[in-house]
Amino acid sequence: MSHVSPHALESYVMGLLDEQESALVEAHVAECSACAGKLVAEAQMEVAFSQVAEVMVVKTQARTRRSSVVLGGALAMAAALALFLFAPAGARGGESTQAEPSAAFAAPAAFDHPSLVEADASTASAQLDVSADAALKLGRD
Amino acid sequence: MASHALHLAPPLSLGARADLGAHDELTTRALAGDIAAWNALIAKHNHRVVVSLLARGIVVERAKDIAQDAWLRLIEQQRAGNLSELKLPALAVTQAIFLSIDAARRDVRARTLPEAEAHGVADPCPGADMRMMSEERLALAEKVLGKCAPSARRVFELAYGGEGLSHADIAERVGLSTQRVRQIVCEVRKLLRAAMEDAR
């Protein structure tokens, strides 16, 4: 029997072969040490992909937490600014119509304010680094 | 089960919830001792358990036997009331590796292991699964994935992340065809493989 193709070995470890195809691969690697060695390497690659994905998932989750903290901070600032701008207009009654457009644009203005966003981002990324590093160390032990 | 969800053609978010619900339901039933649920979980995750043993140089037939023993051990532990949670496939993989090390030790040293070690259940911590990636290769892989489209990265993470989802499960979750998911997984694998082989 000819050797198992790299594609067949890859499909085997990915679980894409049907029972009959899998049995053919298994029968061959039981007899052929060269293909058995390639199967081990292919399986190691598959396990390595799982480990990469686990690390990526941990990092993605940490990043999601960070961006929600940043966004939450920015929104809170925007809300505070909107309230600040809107309240005097309300107190003045219908006297000023200029205050309302300012309030409407308050949210984007807060997002663009570098000092507000950076302050939140640095705090959040400090937390992120700790948790991601801890997770990575755990994973590699 | 899944066919009902598909038949109703729910929007993506509902489909994802139905998928997660089915996953949780199966785990809950297995933890309650439902053998049909265990069989469904074994059918779903056993391949990954076997591959993790093949990666350690164990031959196919032996790997299948050890994987089966690992599942039996988990079911025994559940029946004895010693399983409070069931993170699969990680727990089964760790249990199988634990059994393979145990067997190798007995073969090599021909000595009996302490009772607790021989009959205990494996530590479900993913760290117990011996890492095969060096930090350099891991960093390289992350760099490669960083260059992929976010959607491709998401598919890769779902395919190889801890949940052990099939390509069909992922397709349902992200709203793509199973064939497209498979194509994306193969493309990302190809990039990663090339980078890792270059690094050797």
GROMACS .gro file of C-alpha atoms in nm:
model
  341
    1MET     CA    1   0.000   0.000   0.000
    2SER     CA    2   0.125   0.348  -0.080
    3HIS     CA    3   0.192   0.592   0.203
    4VAL     CA    4  -0.082   0.805   0.352
    5SER     CA    5  -0.090   1.153   0.197
    6PRO     CA    6  -0.022   1.458   0.417
    7HIS     CA    7  -0.374   1.575   0.339
    8ALA     CA    8  -0.523   1.246   0.462
    9LEU     CA    9  -0.319   1.264   0.783
   10GLU     CA   10  -0.432   1.621   0.840
   11SER     CA   11  -0.796   1.526   0.773
   12TYR     CA   12  -0.759   1.233   1.011
   13VAL     CA   13  -0.643   1.441   1.306
   14MET     CA   14  -0.907   1.703   1.228
   15GLY     CA   15  -1.172   1.430   1.248
   16LEU     CA   16  -1.292   1.491   0.896
   17LEU     CA   17  -1.264   1.134   0.766
   18ASP     CA   18  -1.548   0.885   0.774
   19GLU     CA   19  -1.511   0.552   0.951
   20GLN     CA   20  -1.385   0.366   0.646
   21GLU     CA   21  -1.127   0.630   0.553
   22SER     CA   22  -1.008   0.649   0.914
   23ALA     CA   23  -0.971   0.270   0.925
   24LEU     CA   24  -0.749   0.283   0.614
   25VAL     CA   25  -0.523   0.545   0.770
   26GLU     CA   26  -0.505   0.352   1.097
   27ALA     CA   27  -0.427   0.023   0.923
   28HIS     CA   28  -0.144   0.186   0.733
   29VAL     CA   29   0.018   0.368   1.023
   30ALA     CA   30   0.007   0.044   1.226
   31GLU     CA   31   0.242  -0.107   0.966
   32CYS     CA   32   0.443   0.193   0.848
   33SER     CA   33   0.672   0.364   1.094
   34ALA     CA   34   0.738   0.658   0.860
   35CYS     CA   35   0.367   0.742   0.837
   36ALA     CA   36   0.321   0.669   1.208
   37GLY     CA   37   0.586   0.934   1.278
   38LYS     CA   38   0.410   1.181   1.050
   39LEU     CA   39   0.082   1.111   1.228
   40VAL     CA   40   0.245   1.192   1.563
   41ALA     CA   41   0.377   1.520   1.418
   42GLU     CA   42   0.034   1.602   1.276
   43ALA     CA   43  -0.134   1.527   1.609
   44GLN     CA   44   0.123   1.747   1.787
   45MET     CA   45   0.041   2.027   1.543
   46GLU     CA   46  -0.330   1.983   1.621
   47VAL     CA   47  -0.265   1.996   1.997
   48ALA     CA   48  -0.043   2.303   1.946
   49PHE     CA   49  -0.330   2.476   1.762
   50SER     CA   50  -0.556   2.407   2.059
   51GLN     CA   51  -0.302   2.561   2.292
   52VAL     CA   52  -0.269   2.868   2.070
   53ALA     CA   53  -0.648   2.904   2.058
   54GLU     CA   54  -0.680   2.873   2.436
   55VAL     CA   55  -0.429   3.154   2.486
   56MET     CA   56  -0.600   3.367   2.222
   57VAL     CA   57  -0.940   3.312   2.384
   58VAL     CA   58  -0.803   3.422   2.723
   59LYS     CA   59  -0.652   3.734   2.564
   60THR     CA   60  -0.965   3.815   2.365
   61GLN     CA   61  -1.176   3.790   2.680
   62ALA     CA   62  -0.934   4.017   2.865
   63ARG     CA   63  -0.939   4.265   2.576
   64THR     CA   64  -1.320   4.262   2.572
   65ARG     CA   65  -1.323   4.338   2.944
   66ARG     CA   66  -1.078   4.622   2.891
   67SER     CA   67  -1.275   4.782   2.607
   68SER     CA   68  -1.599   4.758   2.803
   69VAL     CA   69  -1.429   4.932   3.095
   70VAL     CA   70  -1.296   5.206   2.863
   71LEU     CA   71  -1.629   5.243   2.687
   72GLY     CA   72  -1.813   5.241   3.020
   73GLY     CA   73  -1.580   5.515   3.152
   74ALA     CA   74  -1.620   5.725   2.841
   75LEU     CA   75  -1.997   5.688   2.844
   76ALA     CA   76  -2.010   5.786   3.210
   77MET     CA   77  -1.803   6.097   3.128
   78ALA     CA   78  -2.027   6.174   2.831
   79ALA     CA   79  -2.335   6.139   3.048
   80ALA     CA   80  -2.185   6.363   3.316
   81LEU     CA   81  -2.088   6.624   3.057
   82ALA     CA   82  -2.431   6.608   2.893
   83LEU     CA   83  -2.594   6.655   3.231
   84PHE     CA   84  -2.361   6.945   3.311
   85LEU     CA   85  -2.434   7.119   2.981
   86PHE     CA   86  -2.802   7.040   2.980
   87ALA     CA   87  -2.883   7.142   3.339
   88PRO     CA   88  -2.810   7.518   3.304
   89ALA     CA   89  -3.021   7.528   2.987
   90GLY     CA   90  -3.309   7.368   3.177
   91ALA     CA   91  -3.259   7.612   3.465
   92ARG     CA   92  -3.270   7.902   3.223
   93GLY     CA   93  -3.601   7.769   3.087
   94GLY     CA   94  -3.653   7.831   2.715
   95GLU     CA   95  -3.402   8.119   2.719
   96SER     CA   96  -3.121   7.939   2.539
   97THR     CA   97  -3.166   7.707   2.245
   98GLN     CA   98  -2.787   7.683   2.193
   99ALA     CA   99  -2.733   7.461   2.495
  100GLU     CA  100  -2.925   7.168   2.346
  101PRO     CA  101  -2.708   7.111   2.038
  102SER     CA  102  -2.404   7.122   2.271
  103ALA     CA  103  -2.559   6.852   2.485
  104ALA     CA  104  -2.635   6.644   2.178
  105PHE     CA  105  -2.268   6.657   2.073
  106ALA     CA  106  -2.137   6.599   2.421
  107ALA     CA  107  -2.093   6.225   2.379
  108PRO     CA  108  -1.854   6.232   2.081
  109ALA     CA  109  -1.663   6.517   2.246
  110ALA     CA  110  -1.602   6.303   2.554
  111PHE     CA  111  -1.477   6.014   2.335
  112ASP     CA  112  -1.232   6.247   2.167
  113HIS     CA  113  -1.098   6.383   2.493
  114PRO     CA  114  -0.763   6.206   2.516
  115SER     CA  115  -0.698   6.261   2.887
  116LEU     CA  116  -1.031   6.105   2.989
  117VAL     CA  117  -0.999   5.795   2.775
  118GLU     CA  118  -0.629   5.738   2.836
  119ALA     CA  119  -0.669   5.756   3.211
  120ASP     CA  120  -0.927   5.480   3.196
  121ALA     CA  121  -0.734   5.280   2.941
  122SER     CA  122  -0.414   5.273   3.142
  123THR     CA  123  -0.594   5.155   3.454
  124ALA     CA  124  -0.777   4.890   3.260
  125SER     CA  125  -0.470   4.770   3.072
  126ALA     CA  126  -0.280   4.739   3.399
  127GLN     CA  127  -0.554   4.505   3.520
  128LEU     CA  128  -0.552   4.324   3.188
  129ASP     CA  129  -0.179   4.259   3.190
  130VAL     CA  130  -0.196   4.105   3.532
  131SER     CA  131  -0.483   3.871   3.450
  132ALA     CA  132  -0.352   3.774   3.106
  133ASP     CA  133  -0.003   3.706   3.240
  134ALA     CA  134  -0.141   3.502   3.526
  135ALA     CA  135  -0.351   3.298   3.283
  136LEU     CA  136  -0.055   3.244   3.052
  137LYS     CA  137   0.170   3.135   3.335
  138LEU     CA  138  -0.099   2.895   3.456
  139GLY     CA  139  -0.135   2.758   3.107
  140ARG     CA  140   0.232   2.699   3.059
  141ASP     CA  141   0.312   2.542   3.391
  142MET     CA  142  -3.231   1.844   1.925
  143ALA     CA  143  -3.027   2.066   1.698
  144SER     CA  144  -3.257   1.981   1.408
  145HIS     CA  145  -3.545   2.162   1.580
  146ALA     CA  146  -3.336   2.476   1.611
  147LEU     CA  147  -3.234   2.452   1.247
  148HIS     CA  148  -3.589   2.384   1.134
  149LEU     CA  149  -3.711   2.701   1.300
  150ALA     CA  150  -3.428   2.895   1.132
  151PRO     CA  151  -3.365   3.126   1.427
  152PRO     CA  152  -3.162   3.445   1.390
  153LEU     CA  153  -2.791   3.408   1.469
  154SER     CA  154  -2.808   3.519   1.831
  155LEU     CA  155  -3.095   3.283   1.906
  156GLY     CA  156  -2.914   3.002   1.729
  157ALA     CA  157  -2.607   3.064   1.940
  158ARG     CA  158  -2.815   3.054   2.255
  159ALA     CA  159  -2.984   2.731   2.145
  160ASP     CA  160  -2.641   2.580   2.078
  161LEU     CA  161  -2.509   2.687   2.420
  162GLY     CA  162  -2.828   2.563   2.582
  163ALA     CA  163  -2.793   2.220   2.422
  164HIS     CA  164  -2.430   2.205   2.536
  165ASP     CA  165  -2.519   2.296   2.894
  166GLU     CA  166  -2.815   2.063   2.897
  167LEU     CA  167  -2.602   1.768   2.789
  168THR     CA  168  -2.343   1.844   3.057
  169THR     CA  169  -2.610   1.883   3.324
  170ARG     CA  170  -2.772   1.553   3.226
  171ALA     CA  171  -2.434   1.375   3.227
  172LEU     CA  172  -2.361   1.513   3.573
  173ALA     CA  173  -2.699   1.373   3.681
  174GLY     CA  174  -2.593   1.028   3.558
  175ASP     CA  175  -2.778   1.015   3.225
  176ILE     CA  176  -2.581   0.758   3.022
  177ALA     CA  177  -2.729   0.875   2.689
  178ALA     CA  178  -2.590   1.222   2.762
  179TRP     CA  179  -2.251   1.068   2.842
  180ASN     CA  180  -2.259   0.880   2.512
  181ALA     CA  181  -2.339   1.200   2.324
  182LEU     CA  182  -2.050   1.380   2.497
  183ILE     CA  183  -1.814   1.091   2.422
  184ALA     CA  184  -1.917   1.093   2.055
  185LYS     CA  185  -1.856   1.466   2.046
  186HIS     CA  186  -1.521   1.485   2.225
  187ASN     CA  187  -1.352   1.147   2.200
  188HIS     CA  188  -1.161   1.229   1.885
  189ARG     CA  189  -0.982   1.516   2.051
  190VAL     CA  190  -0.892   1.292   2.344
  191VAL     CA  191  -0.744   1.032   2.107
  192VAL     CA  192  -0.549   1.296   1.911
  193SER     CA  193  -0.399   1.434   2.233
  194LEU     CA  194  -0.268   1.084   2.306
  195LEU     CA  195  -0.138   1.034   1.951
  196ALA     CA  196   0.054   1.358   1.995
  197ARG     CA  197   0.236   1.192   2.283
  198GLY     CA  198   0.353   0.913   2.055
  199ILE     CA  199   0.097   0.655   2.167
  200VAL     CA  200  -0.016   0.422   1.887
  201VAL     CA  201  -0.374   0.449   1.759
  202GLU     CA  202  -0.521   0.133   1.910
  203ARG     CA  203  -0.365   0.201   2.248
  204ALA     CA  204  -0.477   0.564   2.234
  205LYS     CA  205  -0.836   0.455   2.171
  206ASP     CA  206  -0.822   0.211   2.465
  207ILE     CA  207  -0.682   0.476   2.699
  208ALA     CA  208  -0.942   0.729   2.584
  209GLN     CA  209  -1.217   0.477   2.658
  210ASP     CA  210  -1.070   0.411   3.002
  211ALA     CA  211  -1.060   0.784   3.065
  212TRP     CA  212  -1.431   0.818   2.989
  213LEU     CA  213  -1.515   0.517   3.206
  214ARG     CA  214  -1.312   0.671   3.487
  215LEU     CA  215  -1.504   0.998   3.457
  216ILE     CA  216  -1.838   0.814   3.458
  217GLU     CA  217  -1.729   0.617   3.767
  218GLN     CA  218  -1.631   0.940   3.937
  219GLN     CA  219  -1.967   1.094   3.852
  220ARG     CA  220  -2.149   0.791   3.992
  221ALA     CA  221  -1.943   0.811   4.309
  222GLY     CA  222  -2.053   1.174   4.343
  223ASN     CA  223  -1.700   1.307   4.289
  224LEU     CA  224  -1.766   1.518   3.981
  225SER     CA  225  -1.911   1.859   4.047
  226GLU     CA  226  -1.836   2.005   3.706
  227LEU     CA  227  -1.759   1.871   3.364
  228LYS     CA  228  -1.540   2.083   3.142
  229LEU     CA  229  -1.502   1.894   2.820
  230PRO     CA  230  -1.297   1.804   2.631
  231ALA     CA  231  -1.031   1.938   2.874
  232LEU     CA  232  -1.119   1.706   3.163
  233ALA     CA  233  -1.127   1.393   2.946
  234VAL     CA  234  -0.798   1.491   2.777
  235THR     CA  235  -0.631   1.546   3.112
  236GLN     CA  236  -0.771   1.222   3.250
  237ALA     CA  237  -0.647   1.030   2.944
  238ILE     CA  238  -0.299   1.181   2.965
  239PHE     CA  239  -0.294   1.102   3.335
  240LEU     CA  240  -0.383   0.738   3.260
  241SER     CA  241  -0.122   0.716   2.983
  242ILE     CA  242   0.150   0.847   3.215
  243ASP     CA  243   0.031   0.612   3.485
  244ALA     CA  244   0.049   0.314   3.246
  245ALA     CA  245   0.390   0.415   3.112
  246ARG     CA  246   0.522   0.448   3.466
  247ARG     CA  247   0.394   0.104   3.555
  248ASP     CA  248   0.541  -0.044   3.237
  249VAL     CA  249   0.881   0.114   3.288
  250ARG     CA  250   0.925   0.091   3.661
  251ALA     CA  251   0.698  -0.208   3.726
  252ARG     CA  252   0.585  -0.069   4.053
  253THR     CA  253   0.243   0.002   4.206
  254LEU     CA  254   0.141   0.363   4.240
  255PRO     CA  255  -0.006   0.500   4.560
  256GLU     CA  256  -0.379   0.427   4.592
  257ALA     CA  257  -0.487   0.790   4.567
  258GLU     CA  258  -0.294   0.850   4.248
  259ALA     CA  259  -0.403   0.530   4.078
  260HIS     CA  260  -0.774   0.576   4.149
  261GLY     CA  261  -0.815   0.951   4.163
  262VAL     CA  262  -0.963   1.172   3.898
  263ALA     CA  263  -0.732   1.402   3.708
  264ASP     CA  264  -0.691   1.766   3.796
  265PRO     CA  265  -0.923   1.952   3.556
  266CYS     CA  266  -0.685   2.250   3.547
  267PRO     CA  267  -0.571   2.300   3.186
  268GLY     CA  268  -0.216   2.345   3.315
  269ALA     CA  269  -0.213   1.976   3.396
  270ASP     CA  270  -0.210   1.906   3.023
  271MET     CA  271   0.160   1.915   2.943
  272ARG     CA  272   0.226   2.205   2.713
  273MET     CA  273   0.386   2.136   2.381
  274MET     CA  274   0.438   2.494   2.273
  275SER     CA  275   0.749   2.689   2.355
  276GLU     CA  276   0.694   3.055   2.435
  277GLU     CA  277   0.868   3.152   2.109
  278ARG     CA  278   0.637   2.939   1.896
  279LEU     CA  279   0.336   3.061   2.086
  280ALA     CA  280   0.434   3.423   2.025
  281LEU     CA  281   0.490   3.343   1.658
  282ALA     CA  282   0.148   3.179   1.630
  283GLU     CA  283  -0.015   3.479   1.795
  284LYS     CA  284   0.159   3.708   1.547
  285VAL     CA  285   0.027   3.504   1.255
  286LEU     CA  286  -0.324   3.503   1.399
  287GLY     CA  287  -0.297   3.877   1.461
  288LYS     CA  288  -0.263   3.926   1.087
  289CYS     CA  289  -0.576   3.722   1.009
  290ALA     CA  290  -0.917   3.884   0.968
  291PRO     CA  291  -1.102   3.904   1.302
  292SER     CA  292  -1.375   3.676   1.166
  293ALA     CA  293  -1.117   3.412   1.067
  294ARG     CA  294  -0.955   3.440   1.409
  295ARG     CA  295  -1.292   3.397   1.575
  296VAL     CA  296  -1.361   3.080   1.373
  297PHE     CA  297  -1.016   2.945   1.464
  298GLU     CA  298  -1.071   3.020   1.833
  299LEU     CA  299  -1.407   2.845   1.827
  300ALA     CA  300  -1.264   2.545   1.640
  301TYR     CA  301  -0.967   2.495   1.872
  302GLY     CA  302  -1.082   2.665   2.191
  303GLY     CA  303  -1.193   2.483   2.500
  304GLU     CA  304  -1.549   2.399   2.399
  305GLY     CA  305  -1.462   2.139   2.138
  306LEU     CA  306  -1.719   2.264   1.887
  307SER     CA  307  -1.764   2.086   1.555
  308HIS     CA  308  -1.741   2.282   1.231
  309ALA     CA  309  -2.120   2.252   1.201
  310ASP     CA  310  -2.165   2.397   1.553
  311ILE     CA  311  -1.937   2.688   1.463
  312ALA     CA  312  -2.119   2.745   1.133
  313GLU     CA  313  -2.445   2.776   1.323
  314ARG     CA  314  -2.292   3.008   1.580
  315VAL     CA  315  -2.125   3.251   1.339
  316GLY     CA  316  -2.380   3.232   1.059
  317LEU     CA  317  -2.157   3.080   0.789
  318SER     CA  318  -2.184   2.752   0.599
  319THR     CA  319  -2.004   2.449   0.742
  320GLN     CA  320  -1.798   2.435   0.424
  321ARG     CA  321  -1.687   2.797   0.466
  322VAL     CA  322  -1.594   2.733   0.830
  323ARG     CA  323  -1.387   2.432   0.725
  324GLN     CA  324  -1.220   2.640   0.455
  325ILE     CA  325  -1.132   2.915   0.705
  326VAL     CA  326  -0.997   2.663   0.958
  327CYS     CA  327  -0.780   2.505   0.687
  328GLU     CA  328  -0.650   2.844   0.571
  329VAL     CA  329  -0.555   2.951   0.924
  330ARG     CA  330  -0.397   2.611   0.992
  331LYS     CA  331  -0.193   2.645   0.675
  332LEU     CA  332  -0.060   2.986   0.779
  333LEU     CA  333   0.021   2.866   1.131
  334ARG     CA  334   0.183   2.548   1.007
  335ALA     CA  335   0.403   2.740   0.763
  336ALA     CA  336   0.511   2.982   1.036
  337MET     CA  337   0.585   2.705   1.284
  338GLU     CA  338   0.772   2.491   1.035
  339ASP     CA  339   0.981   2.790   0.929
  340ALA     CA  340   1.068   2.848   1.294
  341ARG     CA  341   1.204   2.494   1.337
   0.00000   0.00000   0.00000
